[in-house]
Coordinates of C-alpha atoms and ligand atoms in Angstrom, one line a residue:
M295 CA 117.6 127.4 50.4
P296 CA 121.2 128.6 51.0
D297 CA 123.7 125.9 51.6
R298 CA 126.5 127.3 53.7
D299 CA 127.0 124.4 56.1
P300 CA 130.5 124.1 57.5
Y301 CA 129.6 120.6 58.7
P302 CA 127.8 118.0 56.7
H303 CA 124.5 116.8 58.1
P304 CA 124.6 113.6 60.1
L305 CA 125.2 110.5 58.3
P306 CA 122.6 107.8 58.6
D307 CA 124.9 105.5 60.6
T308 CA 124.8 107.5 63.8
D309 CA 123.0 105.8 66.6
L310 CA 121.2 108.9 67.6
D311 CA 120.4 112.4 66.4
V312 CA 120.9 114.0 69.9
L313 CA 122.3 112.7 73.1
V314 CA 121.4 115.0 76.0
I315 CA 123.8 114.6 79.0
G316 CA 122.1 115.4 82.3
A317 CA 118.5 115.2 83.4
G318 CA 118.3 118.5 85.2
P319 CA 115.5 120.9 84.1
A320 CA 117.4 122.3 81.1
G321 CA 118.3 118.9 79.6
L322 CA 114.9 117.4 80.3
A323 CA 113.0 120.3 78.8
L324 CA 115.2 120.2 75.7
A325 CA 114.8 116.4 75.3
A326 CA 111.0 116.6 75.6
D327 CA 110.9 119.4 73.0
L328 CA 113.2 117.6 70.6
A329 CA 111.3 114.3 70.9
R330 CA 108.0 116.2 70.3
Y331 CA 109.5 117.4 67.0
G332 CA 110.3 113.8 66.1
V333 CA 114.1 114.0 66.7
R334 CA 115.8 110.7 67.8
C335 CA 117.2 111.6 71.2
Q336 CA 117.9 110.2 74.6
V337 CA 118.9 111.5 78.0
A338 CA 121.8 110.0 80.1
E339 CA 121.7 110.9 83.7
R340 CA 124.3 109.7 86.1
R341 CA 122.0 109.7 89.2
P342 CA 120.3 106.3 89.6
A343 CA 117.1 108.0 90.9
P344 CA 115.5 111.4 90.7
R345 CA 117.1 114.1 92.8
P346 CA 114.9 114.9 95.9
G347 CA 114.5 118.4 97.3
A348 CA 112.6 121.5 96.5
R349 CA 115.6 123.6 95.3
C350 CA 114.1 126.1 92.9
P351 CA 110.6 126.8 94.2
N352 CA 109.3 129.0 91.4
V353 CA 108.1 129.0 87.8
W354 CA 108.1 132.3 85.9
R355 CA 105.4 133.1 83.4
R356 CA 107.5 132.5 80.3
T357 CA 108.6 129.2 81.8
M358 CA 104.9 128.2 82.2
Y359 CA 104.4 128.9 78.5
A360 CA 107.4 126.8 77.8
Y361 CA 105.8 124.0 79.8
A362 CA 102.5 124.4 77.9
R363 CA 104.5 124.1 74.6
L364 CA 105.7 120.7 75.8
G365 CA 102.2 119.6 76.5
Q366 CA 102.1 120.0 80.3
P367 CA 98.4 120.4 81.3
P368 CA 98.2 123.8 83.0
H369 CA 95.8 122.5 85.7
E370 CA 98.5 120.0 86.9
L371 CA 101.0 122.7 87.3
R372 CA 98.5 124.8 89.1
A373 CA 97.4 121.9 91.3
H374 CA 101.0 121.6 92.7
G375 CA 101.7 125.3 92.9
V376 CA 100.9 128.4 94.9
P377 CA 100.4 131.6 92.9
M378 CA 102.6 134.4 94.1
R379 CA 100.5 137.6 93.8
S380 CA 102.5 140.2 95.8
K381 CA 105.7 141.0 97.5
V382 CA 105.8 143.0 100.8
F383 CA 109.0 144.7 101.8
H384 CA 109.5 145.4 105.6
V385 CA 112.2 147.9 106.4
G386 CA 112.3 149.2 109.9
D387 CA 108.7 150.4 110.7
R388 CA 107.8 150.8 107.0
T389 CA 106.2 148.3 104.7
A390 CA 105.5 148.5 101.0
A391 CA 103.4 146.1 99.0
V392 CA 104.3 145.4 95.4
S393 CA 102.0 143.6 93.0
L394 CA 103.5 140.7 91.0
L395 CA 100.8 140.8 88.4
E396 CA 102.9 140.3 85.3
D397 CA 100.2 140.9 82.8
A398 CA 96.5 141.7 83.6
D399 CA 95.4 140.6 80.1
D400 CA 96.9 137.2 80.5
Q401 CA 94.0 135.0 81.5
Q402 CA 96.2 131.9 81.8
W403 CA 99.2 132.8 83.8
P404 CA 99.0 136.3 85.2
Y405 CA 101.3 135.6 88.2
P406 CA 104.4 133.5 88.9
L407 CA 103.7 130.2 90.5
L408 CA 105.5 128.4 93.2
V409 CA 106.3 124.7 92.3
R410 CA 109.1 122.6 93.7
Q411 CA 112.0 121.7 91.5
D412 CA 111.7 118.0 92.1
Q413 CA 108.0 118.2 91.1
Q414 CA 109.0 120.1 88.0
E415 CA 111.7 117.5 87.1
E416 CA 109.1 114.7 87.5
Y417 CA 106.8 116.5 85.0
L418 CA 109.6 117.0 82.5
T419 CA 110.8 113.4 82.8
A420 CA 107.3 112.2 82.1
L421 CA 106.9 114.6 79.2
A422 CA 110.1 113.5 77.6
R423 CA 109.2 109.8 77.9
Q424 CA 105.6 110.5 76.7
H425 CA 107.1 112.1 73.5
G426 CA 109.3 109.0 73.0
C427 CA 112.6 110.1 74.5
P428 CA 114.2 107.5 76.9
V429 CA 115.6 109.1 80.1
R430 CA 118.2 106.6 81.3
Q431 CA 119.1 107.0 85.0
G432 CA 122.3 105.7 86.5
V433 CA 124.2 106.2 83.2
T434 CA 127.3 108.4 83.2
A435 CA 128.3 109.9 79.9
T436 CA 131.8 110.8 78.9
V437 CA 132.5 112.7 75.7
L438 CA 135.4 110.8 74.0
D439 CA 136.0 112.7 70.8
Q440 CA 134.3 114.6 67.9
E441 CA 134.5 113.3 64.4
Q442 CA 133.4 115.1 61.3
D443 CA 129.9 113.8 61.4
C444 CA 129.3 112.7 65.0
V445 CA 130.4 112.8 68.6
R446 CA 131.6 109.6 70.3
V447 CA 130.4 109.2 73.8
E448 CA 130.9 106.4 76.4
L449 CA 128.0 105.6 78.5
S450 CA 128.6 103.6 81.7
T451 CA 126.5 102.2 84.4
P452 CA 127.5 101.7 88.1
E453 CA 127.6 97.9 87.5
G454 CA 130.5 98.5 85.1
R455 CA 128.7 98.0 81.8
S456 CA 129.6 100.4 79.1
E457 CA 128.8 101.2 75.5
V458 CA 130.1 103.7 73.0
L459 CA 127.5 105.6 71.2
R460 CA 127.8 107.9 68.1
A461 CA 125.5 110.9 68.3
A462 CA 125.1 113.5 65.6
W463 CA 124.9 116.1 68.3
V464 CA 125.6 116.2 72.0
V465 CA 123.9 118.6 74.3
A466 CA 125.9 119.0 77.5
A467 CA 123.3 119.9 80.1
D468 CA 125.4 118.3 82.9
G469 CA 125.4 121.3 85.3
A470 CA 127.9 123.8 86.5
Q471 CA 130.7 121.3 87.1
S472 CA 130.2 119.9 83.5
L473 CA 132.9 117.4 82.5
S474 CA 131.5 117.4 79.0
R475 CA 132.4 121.1 78.7
A476 CA 135.9 120.3 79.8
A477 CA 136.2 117.3 77.4
A478 CA 135.1 119.5 74.6
G479 CA 137.9 121.9 75.4
V480 CA 135.7 124.9 76.4
D481 CA 137.2 127.3 78.9
W482 CA 135.1 128.1 82.0
K483 CA 135.6 131.6 83.6
V484 CA 134.5 132.0 87.2
R485 CA 134.1 135.1 89.3
G486 CA 133.3 135.0 93.0
H487 CA 131.3 137.6 94.9
D488 CA 133.1 137.9 98.2
G489 CA 131.4 139.0 101.5
V490 CA 127.9 137.6 101.0
A491 CA 126.5 134.4 102.4
W492 CA 123.3 133.0 101.0
W493 CA 121.4 130.4 103.0
Q494 CA 118.0 128.8 102.2
V495 CA 115.9 126.5 104.3
D496 CA 112.4 125.0 103.9
A497 CA 110.7 125.3 107.3
G498 CA 107.4 126.1 109.1
I499 CA 107.2 129.6 110.5
S500 CA 105.4 130.9 113.6
G501 CA 105.3 134.2 115.4
V502 CA 105.0 136.4 112.3
E503 CA 101.8 137.0 110.3
L504 CA 102.3 135.8 106.8
P505 CA 99.2 136.0 104.5
P506 CA 99.0 133.3 101.8
E507 CA 100.2 133.8 98.2
R508 CA 102.7 136.5 98.9
E509 CA 106.4 136.9 99.5
D510 CA 107.6 138.8 102.5
L511 CA 111.0 140.4 102.6
F512 CA 112.5 141.8 105.8
H513 CA 115.5 144.1 105.5
A514 CA 118.0 145.1 108.2
P515 CA 121.5 146.6 107.9
Y516 CA 123.8 144.1 106.1
S517 CA 121.2 141.3 105.9
H518 CA 117.8 140.4 104.7
V519 CA 115.3 137.5 105.0
G520 CA 112.7 136.5 102.5
M521 CA 110.0 133.9 102.6
V522 CA 107.7 132.4 100.1
P523 CA 104.9 129.9 100.8
L524 CA 105.3 126.3 99.5
A525 CA 102.4 124.0 98.7
D526 CA 103.2 121.7 101.7
G527 CA 102.5 124.5 104.2
R528 CA 106.2 125.3 104.8
H529 CA 107.9 128.4 103.5
R530 CA 111.1 128.7 101.6
V531 CA 113.2 131.0 103.7
F532 CA 116.2 132.7 102.1
L533 CA 118.7 134.7 104.2
A534 CA 121.6 136.9 103.0
S535 CA 124.2 138.4 105.2
G536 CA 127.4 140.3 104.8
T537 CA 130.2 138.1 106.1
E538 CA 133.9 137.7 106.0
D539 CA 133.8 134.1 105.1
A540 CA 130.8 132.9 103.1
T541 CA 132.2 129.4 102.8
V542 CA 131.3 128.4 106.4
R543 CA 128.5 125.8 106.5
P544 CA 125.7 127.1 108.8
S545 CA 123.8 125.0 111.3
F546 CA 120.0 125.2 111.6
G547 CA 120.7 127.2 114.8
D548 CA 122.7 129.8 112.9
V549 CA 119.9 130.1 110.4
E550 CA 117.3 130.6 113.1
R551 CA 119.4 133.1 114.9
L552 CA 119.8 135.3 111.8
F553 CA 116.1 134.8 111.0
R554 CA 115.0 136.2 114.5
E555 CA 117.5 139.0 114.4
V556 CA 116.1 140.3 111.1
V557 CA 112.4 139.3 111.4
G558 CA 111.8 139.8 115.1
P559 CA 112.3 138.1 118.5
E560 CA 108.9 136.4 118.3
A561 CA 109.6 134.7 115.0
R562 CA 110.4 131.0 115.0
L563 CA 111.3 128.4 112.4
H564 CA 110.3 124.8 112.9
D565 CA 110.3 121.4 111.0
P566 CA 113.2 122.4 108.7
Q567 CA 113.5 120.1 105.7
H568 CA 116.4 121.2 103.6
L569 CA 119.2 123.6 104.3
W570 CA 121.4 125.0 101.5
W571 CA 124.3 127.5 101.6
H572 CA 125.9 129.2 98.7
T573 CA 129.0 131.2 98.1
P574 CA 127.9 133.5 95.3
V575 CA 129.9 132.7 92.2
E576 CA 129.2 133.4 88.6
G577 CA 130.6 131.3 85.7
R578 CA 130.6 131.6 82.0
A579 CA 131.6 129.2 79.3
E580 CA 133.8 130.8 76.7
Q581 CA 131.7 129.2 73.9
W582 CA 128.3 127.6 74.0
L583 CA 128.9 125.6 70.8
T584 CA 132.0 123.8 69.7
G585 CA 131.7 121.5 66.7
R586 CA 128.9 119.2 67.5
V587 CA 128.8 119.8 71.3
I588 CA 126.3 122.4 72.6
L589 CA 126.3 123.6 76.1
L590 CA 122.9 124.2 77.9
G591 CA 121.8 125.5 81.3
E592 CA 124.3 125.7 84.1
A593 CA 126.9 124.0 81.9
A594 CA 126.9 127.2 79.8
R595 CA 126.6 129.8 82.6
V596 CA 125.9 130.1 86.3
F597 CA 124.3 133.1 87.9
P598 CA 125.7 134.7 91.1
M599 CA 122.5 134.1 92.9
P600 CA 120.8 130.7 92.7
V601 CA 117.4 132.2 91.7
H602 CA 117.4 132.3 87.9
G603 CA 119.0 129.0 86.8
L604 CA 116.0 126.7 86.4
N605 CA 113.8 129.2 84.7
T606 CA 116.4 130.5 82.3
G607 CA 117.6 127.0 81.6
I608 CA 114.1 125.9 80.5
Q609 CA 113.8 129.1 78.3
D610 CA 117.3 128.4 76.9
A611 CA 116.0 125.0 76.0
A612 CA 112.9 126.4 74.3
N613 CA 115.2 128.6 72.2
L614 CA 117.5 125.7 71.2
A615 CA 115.0 123.0 70.6
W616 CA 113.3 124.3 67.4
K617 CA 116.7 125.3 65.9
L618 CA 118.3 122.0 66.6
S619 CA 115.4 120.0 65.4
A620 CA 115.3 122.1 62.2
V621 CA 119.0 121.4 61.7
V622 CA 118.7 117.7 62.4
Q623 CA 115.8 117.4 60.1
R624 CA 117.7 119.2 57.4
H625 CA 115.3 122.1 57.2
A626 CA 118.0 124.6 58.2
S627 CA 121.7 125.2 58.0
V628 CA 123.8 124.5 61.1
R629 CA 124.5 128.2 61.2
L630 CA 121.1 128.6 62.7
L631 CA 122.5 127.1 66.0
D632 CA 124.9 130.1 66.3
T633 CA 121.8 132.3 67.0
Y634 CA 121.1 130.2 70.1
E635 CA 124.3 131.5 71.7
V636 CA 123.8 135.0 70.3
E637 CA 120.3 135.3 71.8
R638 CA 120.6 133.5 75.1
R639 CA 124.1 134.7 76.1
Q640 CA 122.8 138.2 76.0
V641 CA 119.9 137.2 78.3
A642 CA 122.4 135.5 80.6
E643 CA 124.5 138.7 80.8
V644 CA 121.5 140.8 81.8
L645 CA 120.8 138.4 84.6
M646 CA 124.4 138.3 85.7
E647 CA 124.3 142.0 86.1
R648 CA 120.8 142.0 87.8
G649 CA 121.9 139.2 90.1
E650 CA 124.9 141.1 91.3
R651 CA 122.8 144.2 91.9
V652 CA 120.2 142.3 93.9
L653 CA 122.9 140.5 95.8
R654 CA 124.5 143.8 96.9
A655 CA 121.1 145.4 97.7
G656 CA 120.2 142.5 100.0
V657 CA 123.2 143.3 102.2
A658 CA 123.2 147.1 102.0
A659 CA 124.3 149.0 105.1
D660 CA 121.3 151.3 104.8
P661 CA 118.3 149.3 103.3
E662 CA 116.0 152.2 103.7
A663 CA 118.1 154.3 101.3
T664 CA 118.6 151.4 98.9
L665 CA 114.9 150.5 98.8
G666 CA 113.8 154.1 98.9
P667 CA 112.0 154.3 95.5
I668 CA 109.9 151.2 96.4
L669 CA 109.0 152.5 99.8
I670 CA 108.1 156.0 98.6
E671 CA 106.1 154.8 95.6
G672 CA 103.8 152.8 97.8
S673 CA 102.3 150.0 95.7
P674 CA 104.2 149.8 92.4
R675 CA 104.2 146.8 90.2
I676 CA 107.4 144.9 89.6
R677 CA 108.2 142.0 87.5
T678 CA 109.7 138.8 88.9
E679 CA 111.0 137.9 85.5
P680 CA 113.3 139.8 83.3
A681 CA 111.7 140.3 79.9
P682 CA 114.3 139.6 77.3
A683 CA 113.7 140.6 73.7
Y684 CA 115.8 139.6 70.7
E685 CA 116.0 143.0 69.1
A686 CA 119.5 142.7 67.9
S687 CA 119.3 139.0 66.8
P688 CA 120.1 138.1 63.2
L689 CA 116.7 136.4 63.1
T690 CA 114.8 139.6 63.9
A691 CA 113.5 141.6 61.0
G692 CA 110.8 144.2 60.7
A693 CA 109.9 147.8 60.1
E694 CA 108.6 148.5 63.6
R695 CA 111.5 147.0 65.5
F696 CA 111.9 147.8 69.2
A697 CA 108.2 148.8 69.9
E698 CA 106.2 146.7 72.3
G699 CA 104.8 143.6 70.7
C700 CA 106.9 144.1 67.6
A701 CA 109.8 142.3 66.1
G702 CA 112.1 140.7 68.7
Q703 CA 109.5 140.7 71.5
W704 CA 107.8 137.8 73.1
I705 CA 104.1 137.6 72.4
A706 CA 103.1 134.0 73.3
S707 CA 100.5 135.2 75.8
W708 CA 98.8 137.6 73.4
P709 CA 95.2 137.1 72.7
V710 CA 94.2 136.3 69.1
H711 CA 90.5 136.8 68.3
T712 CA 89.2 134.1 66.0
P713 CA 85.6 133.3 65.1
A714 CA 85.9 130.3 67.4
G715 CA 86.8 132.4 70.4
V716 CA 89.8 134.1 71.9
W717 CA 93.0 132.1 71.7
T718 CA 96.5 132.9 72.7
V719 CA 99.4 132.9 70.2
S720 CA 100.8 130.0 72.2
T721 CA 97.6 127.9 71.7
L722 CA 97.7 128.5 68.0
Q723 CA 101.3 127.2 68.0
S724 CA 100.4 124.0 69.9
Q725 CA 102.5 121.9 67.7
G726 CA 105.6 124.1 68.3
Q727 CA 105.0 125.6 64.8
W728 CA 106.0 128.9 63.3
L729 CA 102.9 131.1 63.0
V730 CA 102.1 133.6 60.3
L731 CA 99.3 136.0 61.3
S732 CA 98.1 137.7 58.2
P733 CA 95.4 140.3 58.6
S734 CA 95.8 141.3 55.0
R735 CA 92.7 141.1 52.7
M736 CA 94.7 139.0 50.3
P737 CA 94.9 135.4 51.7
L738 CA 98.5 134.2 52.2
S739 CA 99.7 130.7 51.5
V740 CA 103.2 129.8 52.6
T741 CA 104.9 126.5 51.8
H742 CA 108.3 126.2 53.3
P743 CA 110.3 123.4 54.9
L744 CA 110.1 125.2 58.2
N745 CA 106.4 124.4 58.1
P746 CA 104.7 127.6 59.2
R747 CA 101.0 127.7 60.1
V748 CA 99.3 130.6 58.4
V749 CA 96.3 132.2 60.0
N750 CA 94.6 134.4 57.5
R751 CA 92.2 137.3 57.9
A752 CA 89.1 135.1 57.7
Q753 CA 90.3 133.2 60.8
L754 CA 91.1 136.4 62.7
A755 CA 88.3 138.4 64.2
G756 CA 89.0 142.0 65.0
C757 CA 92.7 141.8 64.5
N758 CA 94.0 145.4 64.3
R759 CA 97.6 144.6 63.5
L760 CA 99.0 146.5 60.5
M761 CA 101.6 144.0 59.5
I762 CA 102.0 140.4 58.8
T763 CA 103.4 139.0 62.0
I764 CA 105.7 136.0 61.9
V765 CA 106.0 134.3 65.3
R766 CA 108.8 131.9 66.1
P767 CA 108.1 128.6 67.7
D768 CA 109.4 130.0 71.1
G769 CA 106.8 132.8 71.0
Y770 CA 109.0 135.7 69.9
V771 CA 108.1 137.8 66.9
G772 CA 110.6 137.0 64.2
A773 CA 109.5 139.5 61.6
E774 CA 106.9 142.0 60.8
I775 CA 106.1 142.5 57.1
P776 CA 104.0 145.2 55.6
F777 CA 101.1 143.9 53.5
G778 CA 102.6 145.4 50.3
A779 CA 101.0 145.1 47.0
G780 CA 100.3 141.9 45.0
R781 CA 102.6 139.0 45.7
S782 CA 105.4 141.0 47.2
A783 CA 104.3 140.3 50.8
Q784 CA 104.2 136.6 50.1
R785 CA 107.7 136.8 48.7
S786 CA 108.9 138.7 51.7
V787 CA 107.5 136.1 54.0
L788 CA 109.3 133.3 52.1
E789 CA 112.5 135.3 52.0
Y790 CA 112.3 135.6 55.8
F791 CA 111.9 131.9 56.2
D792 CA 114.9 131.3 53.8
R793 CA 116.9 133.7 55.9
V794 CA 116.1 131.8 59.1
A795 CA 116.9 128.5 57.3
G796 CA 120.2 129.9 56.3
G797 CA 121.0 130.8 59.8
G798 CA 120.0 134.5 59.9
Ligands
FAD878 C1 118.3 126.2 97.0 C2 118.2 126.5 95.6 C3 117.2 127.5 95.2 C4 117.1 127.8 93.8 N1 116.2 128.7 93.5 C5 116.0 129.0 92.2 C6 115.0 129.9 91.8 O1 114.3 130.5 92.6 N2 114.8 130.1 90.4 C7 115.5 129.5 89.5 O2 115.3 129.7 88.3 N3 116.5 128.6 89.9 C8 116.7 128.4 91.2 N4 117.8 127.5 91.5 C9 118.7 127.0 90.5 C10 118.3 125.7 89.9 O3 118.1 124.7 90.8 C11 119.4 125.3 88.9 O4 119.8 126.4 88.1 C12 119.1 124.2 88.0 O5 118.9 123.0 88.6 C13 120.1 124.1 86.9 O6 119.6 123.2 85.9 P1 120.5 122.5 84.8 O7 119.6 121.5 84.1 O8 121.3 123.4 84.1 O9 121.6 121.6 85.7 P2 121.4 120.6 86.9 O10 120.1 120.8 87.6 O11 122.7 120.8 87.7 O12 121.4 119.2 86.2 C14 122.6 118.6 85.7 C15 122.4 117.1 85.7 O13 123.5 116.5 85.0 C16 123.8 115.3 85.7 N5 125.2 114.9 85.2 C17 126.3 115.6 85.5 N6 127.4 115.0 84.9 C18 126.9 113.9 84.2 C19 127.5 112.9 83.4 N7 128.8 112.9 83.1 N8 126.6 112.0 82.8 C20 125.3 112.0 83.1 N9 124.7 112.9 83.9 C21 125.5 113.9 84.4 C22 123.7 115.7 87.1 O14 123.5 114.5 87.9 C23 122.4 116.5 87.1 O15 121.3 115.8 87.3 C24 117.9 127.1 92.9 C25 118.9 126.2 93.3 C26 119.0 125.9 94.6 C27 120.0 124.9 95.1

């Protein structure tokens, strides 16, 4: 295996392999994943108790697969959620229904699901603990300094007790205002989006017909109102309006006034539970890795609209977890961690751009013109979730790059026909393993420190793939390798794993 590490691997006298600062969804998902791989980690969270409040109400499909990877039983997620099957746009007298079916072939998670963020954080905390990772609440972490082989962090409790801990790696998942980012000397670039106010409230709705399991969006000049059903019978109502000063805190009366203006005079809100207001701002950390400190979730980037952060954070964590565990366990060079930033920063940039577009469309002067294509098409299908692929990643290799289902694409939900029944790629990876699907006649055997699971032709029924497909632990195709003659395919597979272990 190539040895190109700029840093030595952690020395045995560190207290911990990884300290995760912040028990938001990104930090918790990472900690649960690392612990599942057997990494010694712990989470420090300055809040003494879980944060209440629905905040993010939804789970995208890829996020659900990330939950499944962590061992979250799908039925529990479903039991606390509402599937979101369609979106209906109302513009003047016109309406257009749009299906949110992400993938008709996906038997497990064909639609996005609505689950409150506090519920999701409860699951993630339980998963982290279940895998052996302590989540310490009421503990504030302060990054002191970085040494060659570790980071020194001070942990303090509200009672004034403090300890200094030496962690081989620190993951700063401490949110948009991250002090760890500042302590690590990373610049934070912020850009405001003037002229748009974003409000959200959880409330009951009357005076307007809202069938279950769908999102309704009402557009008017310079404003729009959307609503999605929550499991407790309320709706999450989000309202955007063009305004001179988006920093003004609205009252519930202001929210209801705008709601009725846009939705109709009969419409009413009642039993409000939470009211949020946002001044749309986007933020980017200049680097996501510096020495032994890695930024994750909103500590690394903040989207202009608060509608991607949780889902993307959990997916960022799924990308980082297998890489960091391979580095900690000495199966890969630290250079592998650079690919976390390469891959996930690109996803963040796409979402920044998309967020800005949606933000502007929501307060367009002429919504009919802006939403024209949707209104004309009638019932198209749109995706709630952007579908990133890692085509340009240094970890992507393969002859059929860029085609659907090929190198760089996410295929966790794909069915794999085995003599025992139809499984998904993700089920075959239940231990968070690399997967090598080999429909070649010649059985493949791969022994490598990255510990891939090989599924040979005899275990595949009716597989019509023409290549050996190597699937990364996060469900993306890493490489496609032609069968080739004799032992050359096997050699190519091993070379690919060596390349990953060397950092791409
Ligand atoms: C109303 C609303 C609606 C939203 N809707 C959506 C949506 O539809 N889809 C979506 O994907 N996202 C949505 N979001 C965004 C989502 O809530 C955030 O993006 C998400 O919480 C960010 O997760 P994170 O783990 O990166 O950071 P955070 O959740 O901010 O967690 C950071 C944690 O670090 C802790 N911390 C900070 N400093 C320290 C320290 N020094 N020591 C120890 N702990 C520390 C904090 O207490 C906090 O618990 C919404 C947000 C809001 C408010």
